[in-house]
């Protein structure tokens, strides 16, 4: 009986793991978190979503929230964060500013990507974030 329970537990564990992996492969935002400058399918899928959402503030807002999630994920790769910043530079709003502003004080590479996005996001919030970062900027930044 104990052996059968162990087998059932192992099989269930395998099925859950396989299901999560399949979900991550289908979700371009999960794939973006692991982006390493090689497989661009996730980027293409997100760009396609952005194009299809043009004219719908609600749909663009949902995409923006998912991209902010990539920026806020400490396990996301530099490449994933950089690409999320590029995407936000073309469709981000004041909602993106706090996450991008936090990146300005971090790693120089992520700070550059965040600055790139903030420079292109319209509105006083983005400008204020860039101005406030000047007081703590070091080196080339």
PDB file of C-alpha atoms in Angstrom:
ATOM      1  CA  UNK A   1       0.000   0.000   0.000  1.00  0.00           C
ATOM      2  CA  UNK A   2       2.813   2.379   0.914  1.00  0.00           C
ATOM      3  CA  UNK A   3       4.593   1.652  -2.388  1.00  0.00           C
ATOM      4  CA  UNK A   4       1.428   2.366  -4.363  1.00  0.00           C
ATOM      5  CA  UNK A   5       0.947   5.704  -2.588  1.00  0.00           C
ATOM      6  CA  UNK A   6       4.525   6.624  -3.402  1.00  0.00           C
ATOM      7  CA  UNK A   7       4.029   5.759  -7.064  1.00  0.00           C
ATOM      8  CA  UNK A   8       0.835   7.789  -7.207  1.00  0.00           C
ATOM      9  CA  UNK A   9       2.611  10.751  -5.588  1.00  0.00           C
ATOM     10  CA  UNK A  10       5.485  10.558  -8.071  1.00  0.00           C
ATOM     11  CA  UNK A  11       3.133  10.328 -11.049  1.00  0.00           C
ATOM     12  CA  UNK A  12       1.055  13.278  -9.811  1.00  0.00           C
ATOM     13  CA  UNK A  13       4.196  15.305  -9.215  1.00  0.00           C
ATOM     14  CA  UNK A  14       5.398  14.552 -12.734  1.00  0.00           C
ATOM     15  CA  UNK A  15       2.025  15.503 -14.229  1.00  0.00           C
ATOM     16  CA  UNK A  16       1.923  18.804 -12.341  1.00  0.00           C
ATOM     17  CA  UNK A  17       5.478  19.653 -13.360  1.00  0.00           C
ATOM     18  CA  UNK A  18       4.781  18.800 -16.999  1.00  0.00           C
ATOM     19  CA  UNK A  19       1.608  20.880 -16.896  1.00  0.00           C
ATOM     20  CA  UNK A  20       3.433  23.889 -15.470  1.00  0.00           C
ATOM     21  CA  UNK A  21       6.153  23.588 -18.099  1.00  0.00           C
ATOM     22  CA  UNK A  22       3.567  23.420 -20.880  1.00  0.00           C
ATOM     23  CA  UNK A  23       1.802  26.469 -19.430  1.00  0.00           C
ATOM     24  CA  UNK A  24       5.086  28.393 -19.264  1.00  0.00           C
ATOM     25  CA  UNK A  25       5.806  27.516 -22.899  1.00  0.00           C
ATOM     26  CA  UNK A  26       2.373  28.747 -23.952  1.00  0.00           C
ATOM     27  CA  UNK A  27       2.602  31.974 -21.946  1.00  0.00           C
ATOM     28  CA  UNK A  28       4.937  34.398 -23.741  1.00  0.00           C
ATOM     29  CA  UNK A  29       5.334  36.484 -20.572  1.00  0.00           C
ATOM     30  CA  UNK A  30       6.700  33.488 -18.672  1.00  0.00           C
ATOM     31  CA  UNK A  31       9.058  32.790 -21.569  1.00  0.00           C
ATOM     32  CA  UNK A  32      10.122  36.446 -21.574  1.00  0.00           C
ATOM     33  CA  UNK A  33      11.232  36.056 -17.952  1.00  0.00           C
ATOM     34  CA  UNK A  34      13.778  33.468 -19.164  1.00  0.00           C
ATOM     35  CA  UNK A  35      14.716  35.236 -22.422  1.00  0.00           C
ATOM     36  CA  UNK A  36      18.416  34.879 -23.266  1.00  0.00           C
ATOM     37  CA  UNK A  37      18.646  36.702 -26.640  1.00  0.00           C
ATOM     38  CA  UNK A  38      18.087  33.449 -28.549  1.00  0.00           C
ATOM     39  CA  UNK A  39      14.471  32.330 -28.950  1.00  0.00           C
ATOM     40  CA  UNK A  40      12.388  35.347 -30.009  1.00  0.00           C
ATOM     41  CA  UNK A  41       9.005  33.612 -30.316  1.00  0.00           C
ATOM     42  CA  UNK A  42       7.798  35.059 -27.011  1.00  0.00           C
ATOM     43  CA  UNK A  43       8.693  38.580 -28.152  1.00  0.00           C
ATOM     44  CA  UNK A  44       6.903  38.097 -31.444  1.00  0.00           C
ATOM     45  CA  UNK A  45       3.796  36.840 -29.640  1.00  0.00           C
ATOM     46  CA  UNK A  46       3.761  39.826 -27.272  1.00  0.00           C
ATOM     47  CA  UNK A  47       4.338  42.286 -30.129  1.00  0.00           C
ATOM     48  CA  UNK A  48       1.439  40.680 -31.989  1.00  0.00           C
ATOM     49  CA  UNK A  49      -0.748  41.127 -28.881  1.00  0.00           C
ATOM     50  CA  UNK A  50       0.233  44.804 -28.671  1.00  0.00           C
ATOM     51  CA  UNK A  51      -0.620  45.425 -32.324  1.00  0.00           C
ATOM     52  CA  UNK A  52      -3.969  43.643 -31.930  1.00  0.00           C
ATOM     53  CA  UNK A  53      -4.738  45.666 -28.782  1.00  0.00           C
ATOM     54  CA  UNK A  54      -4.151  49.090 -30.344  1.00  0.00           C
ATOM     55  CA  UNK A  55      -7.190  51.245 -29.737  1.00  0.00           C
ATOM     56  CA  UNK A  56      -8.201  49.339 -26.610  1.00  0.00           C
ATOM     57  CA  UNK A  57      -6.884  50.963 -23.454  1.00  0.00           C
ATOM     58  CA  UNK A  58      -8.130  48.012 -21.415  1.00  0.00           C
ATOM     59  CA  UNK A  59      -6.256  45.398 -23.461  1.00  0.00           C
ATOM     60  CA  UNK A  60      -3.086  47.504 -23.609  1.00  0.00           C
ATOM     61  CA  UNK A  61      -3.326  48.010 -19.859  1.00  0.00           C
ATOM     62  CA  UNK A  62      -3.488  44.253 -19.301  1.00  0.00           C
ATOM     63  CA  UNK A  63      -0.388  43.759 -21.451  1.00  0.00           C
ATOM     64  CA  UNK A  64       1.390  46.545 -19.587  1.00  0.00           C
ATOM     65  CA  UNK A  65       0.647  44.891 -16.237  1.00  0.00           C
ATOM     66  CA  UNK A  66       2.147  41.617 -17.496  1.00  0.00           C
ATOM     67  CA  UNK A  67       5.292  43.418 -18.698  1.00  0.00           C
ATOM     68  CA  UNK A  68       5.606  45.168 -15.330  1.00  0.00           C
ATOM     69  CA  UNK A  69       5.428  41.700 -13.792  1.00  0.00           C
ATOM     70  CA  UNK A  70       8.503  40.728 -15.811  1.00  0.00           C
ATOM     71  CA  UNK A  71      10.361  43.819 -14.547  1.00  0.00           C
ATOM     72  CA  UNK A  72       9.376  43.077 -10.960  1.00  0.00           C
ATOM     73  CA  UNK A  73      10.431  39.420 -11.090  1.00  0.00           C
ATOM     74  CA  UNK A  74      13.839  39.113  -9.406  1.00  0.00           C
ATOM     75  CA  UNK A  75      14.461  35.839 -11.255  1.00  0.00           C
ATOM     76  CA  UNK A  76      13.833  37.366 -14.698  1.00  0.00           C
ATOM     77  CA  UNK A  77      16.888  37.535 -16.928  1.00  0.00           C
ATOM     78  CA  UNK A  78      18.555  40.757 -17.995  1.00  0.00           C
ATOM     79  CA  UNK A  79      17.452  40.028 -21.569  1.00  0.00           C
ATOM     80  CA  UNK A  80      13.850  39.609 -20.490  1.00  0.00           C
ATOM     81  CA  UNK A  81      13.866  42.855 -18.557  1.00  0.00           C
ATOM     82  CA  UNK A  82      15.572  44.698 -21.388  1.00  0.00           C
ATOM     83  CA  UNK A  83      12.989  43.508 -23.905  1.00  0.00           C
ATOM     84  CA  UNK A  84      10.126  44.326 -21.510  1.00  0.00           C
ATOM     85  CA  UNK A  85      11.521  47.869 -21.267  1.00  0.00           C
ATOM     86  CA  UNK A  86      11.684  48.141 -25.065  1.00  0.00           C
ATOM     87  CA  UNK A  87       8.074  47.018 -25.348  1.00  0.00           C
ATOM     88  CA  UNK A  88       6.972  49.429 -22.618  1.00  0.00           C
ATOM     89  CA  UNK A  89       8.766  52.265 -24.397  1.00  0.00           C
ATOM     90  CA  UNK A  90       6.263  51.934 -27.227  1.00  0.00           C
ATOM     91  CA  UNK A  91       3.075  51.421 -25.218  1.00  0.00           C
ATOM     92  CA  UNK A  92       3.753  52.077 -21.540  1.00  0.00           C
ATOM     93  CA  UNK A  93       1.926  54.615 -19.419  1.00  0.00           C
ATOM     94  CA  UNK A  94       2.213  56.186 -15.978  1.00  0.00           C
ATOM     95  CA  UNK A  95       1.403  52.724 -14.593  1.00  0.00           C
ATOM     96  CA  UNK A  96       4.889  51.516 -15.666  1.00  0.00           C
ATOM     97  CA  UNK A  97       6.797  54.393 -14.097  1.00  0.00           C
ATOM     98  CA  UNK A  98       7.247  53.024 -10.530  1.00  0.00           C
ATOM     99  CA  UNK A  99       8.726  49.718 -11.746  1.00  0.00           C
ATOM    100  CA  UNK A 100      10.992  51.482 -14.220  1.00  0.00           C
ATOM    101  CA  UNK A 101      12.032  54.052 -11.623  1.00  0.00           C
ATOM    102  CA  UNK A 102      13.148  51.282  -9.243  1.00  0.00           C
ATOM    103  CA  UNK A 103      15.344  49.923 -12.020  1.00  0.00           C
ATOM    104  CA  UNK A 104      17.142  53.258 -12.424  1.00  0.00           C
ATOM    105  CA  UNK A 105      18.921  52.746  -9.095  1.00  0.00           C
ATOM    106  CA  UNK A 106      19.941  49.147  -9.834  1.00  0.00           C
ATOM    107  CA  UNK A 107      22.375  47.488 -12.196  1.00  0.00           C
ATOM    108  CA  UNK A 108      23.777  49.898 -14.819  1.00  0.00           C
ATOM    109  CA  UNK A 109      22.497  47.689 -17.645  1.00  0.00           C
ATOM    110  CA  UNK A 110      18.942  47.602 -16.330  1.00  0.00           C
ATOM    111  CA  UNK A 111      19.144  51.310 -15.528  1.00  0.00           C
ATOM    112  CA  UNK A 112      19.915  52.034 -19.193  1.00  0.00           C
ATOM    113  CA  UNK A 113      16.967  49.929 -20.339  1.00  0.00           C
ATOM    114  CA  UNK A 114      14.641  51.628 -17.828  1.00  0.00           C
ATOM    115  CA  UNK A 115      15.850  55.081 -18.852  1.00  0.00           C
ATOM    116  CA  UNK A 116      15.242  54.178 -22.498  1.00  0.00           C
ATOM    117  CA  UNK A 117      11.624  53.314 -21.694  1.00  0.00           C
ATOM    118  CA  UNK A 118      11.019  56.311 -19.415  1.00  0.00           C
ATOM    119  CA  UNK A 119      12.349  58.740 -22.046  1.00  0.00           C
ATOM    120  CA  UNK A 120       9.615  57.576 -24.420  1.00  0.00           C
ATOM    121  CA  UNK A 121       6.652  57.254 -22.060  1.00  0.00           C
ATOM    122  CA  UNK A 122       4.549  60.402 -22.285  1.00  0.00           C
ATOM    123  CA  UNK A 123       3.414  62.253 -19.198  1.00  0.00           C
ATOM    124  CA  UNK A 124       4.772  64.124 -16.214  1.00  0.00           C
ATOM    125  CA  UNK A 125       5.265  60.956 -14.126  1.00  0.00           C
ATOM    126  CA  UNK A 126       8.004  59.622 -16.409  1.00  0.00           C
ATOM    127  CA  UNK A 127       9.736  62.997 -16.593  1.00  0.00           C
ATOM    128  CA  UNK A 128       9.608  63.359 -12.810  1.00  0.00           C
ATOM    129  CA  UNK A 129      11.112  59.873 -12.360  1.00  0.00           C
ATOM    130  CA  UNK A 130      14.018  60.759 -14.633  1.00  0.00           C
ATOM    131  CA  UNK A 131      14.614  64.098 -12.895  1.00  0.00           C
ATOM    132  CA  UNK A 132      14.572  62.503  -9.438  1.00  0.00           C
ATOM    133  CA  UNK A 133      17.092  59.880 -10.545  1.00  0.00           C
ATOM    134  CA  UNK A 134      19.608  62.596 -11.420  1.00  0.00           C
ATOM    135  CA  UNK A 135      20.417  63.197  -7.747  1.00  0.00           C
ATOM    136  CA  UNK A 136      21.569  59.603  -7.249  1.00  0.00           C
ATOM    137  CA  UNK A 137      23.052  58.916 -10.696  1.00  0.00           C
ATOM    138  CA  UNK A 138      26.703  57.861 -10.798  1.00  0.00           C
ATOM    139  CA  UNK A 139      29.242  57.393 -13.571  1.00  0.00           C
ATOM    140  CA  UNK A 140      27.964  57.297 -17.138  1.00  0.00           C
ATOM    141  CA  UNK A 141      24.373  57.349 -15.945  1.00  0.00           C
TER     142      UNK A 141
END
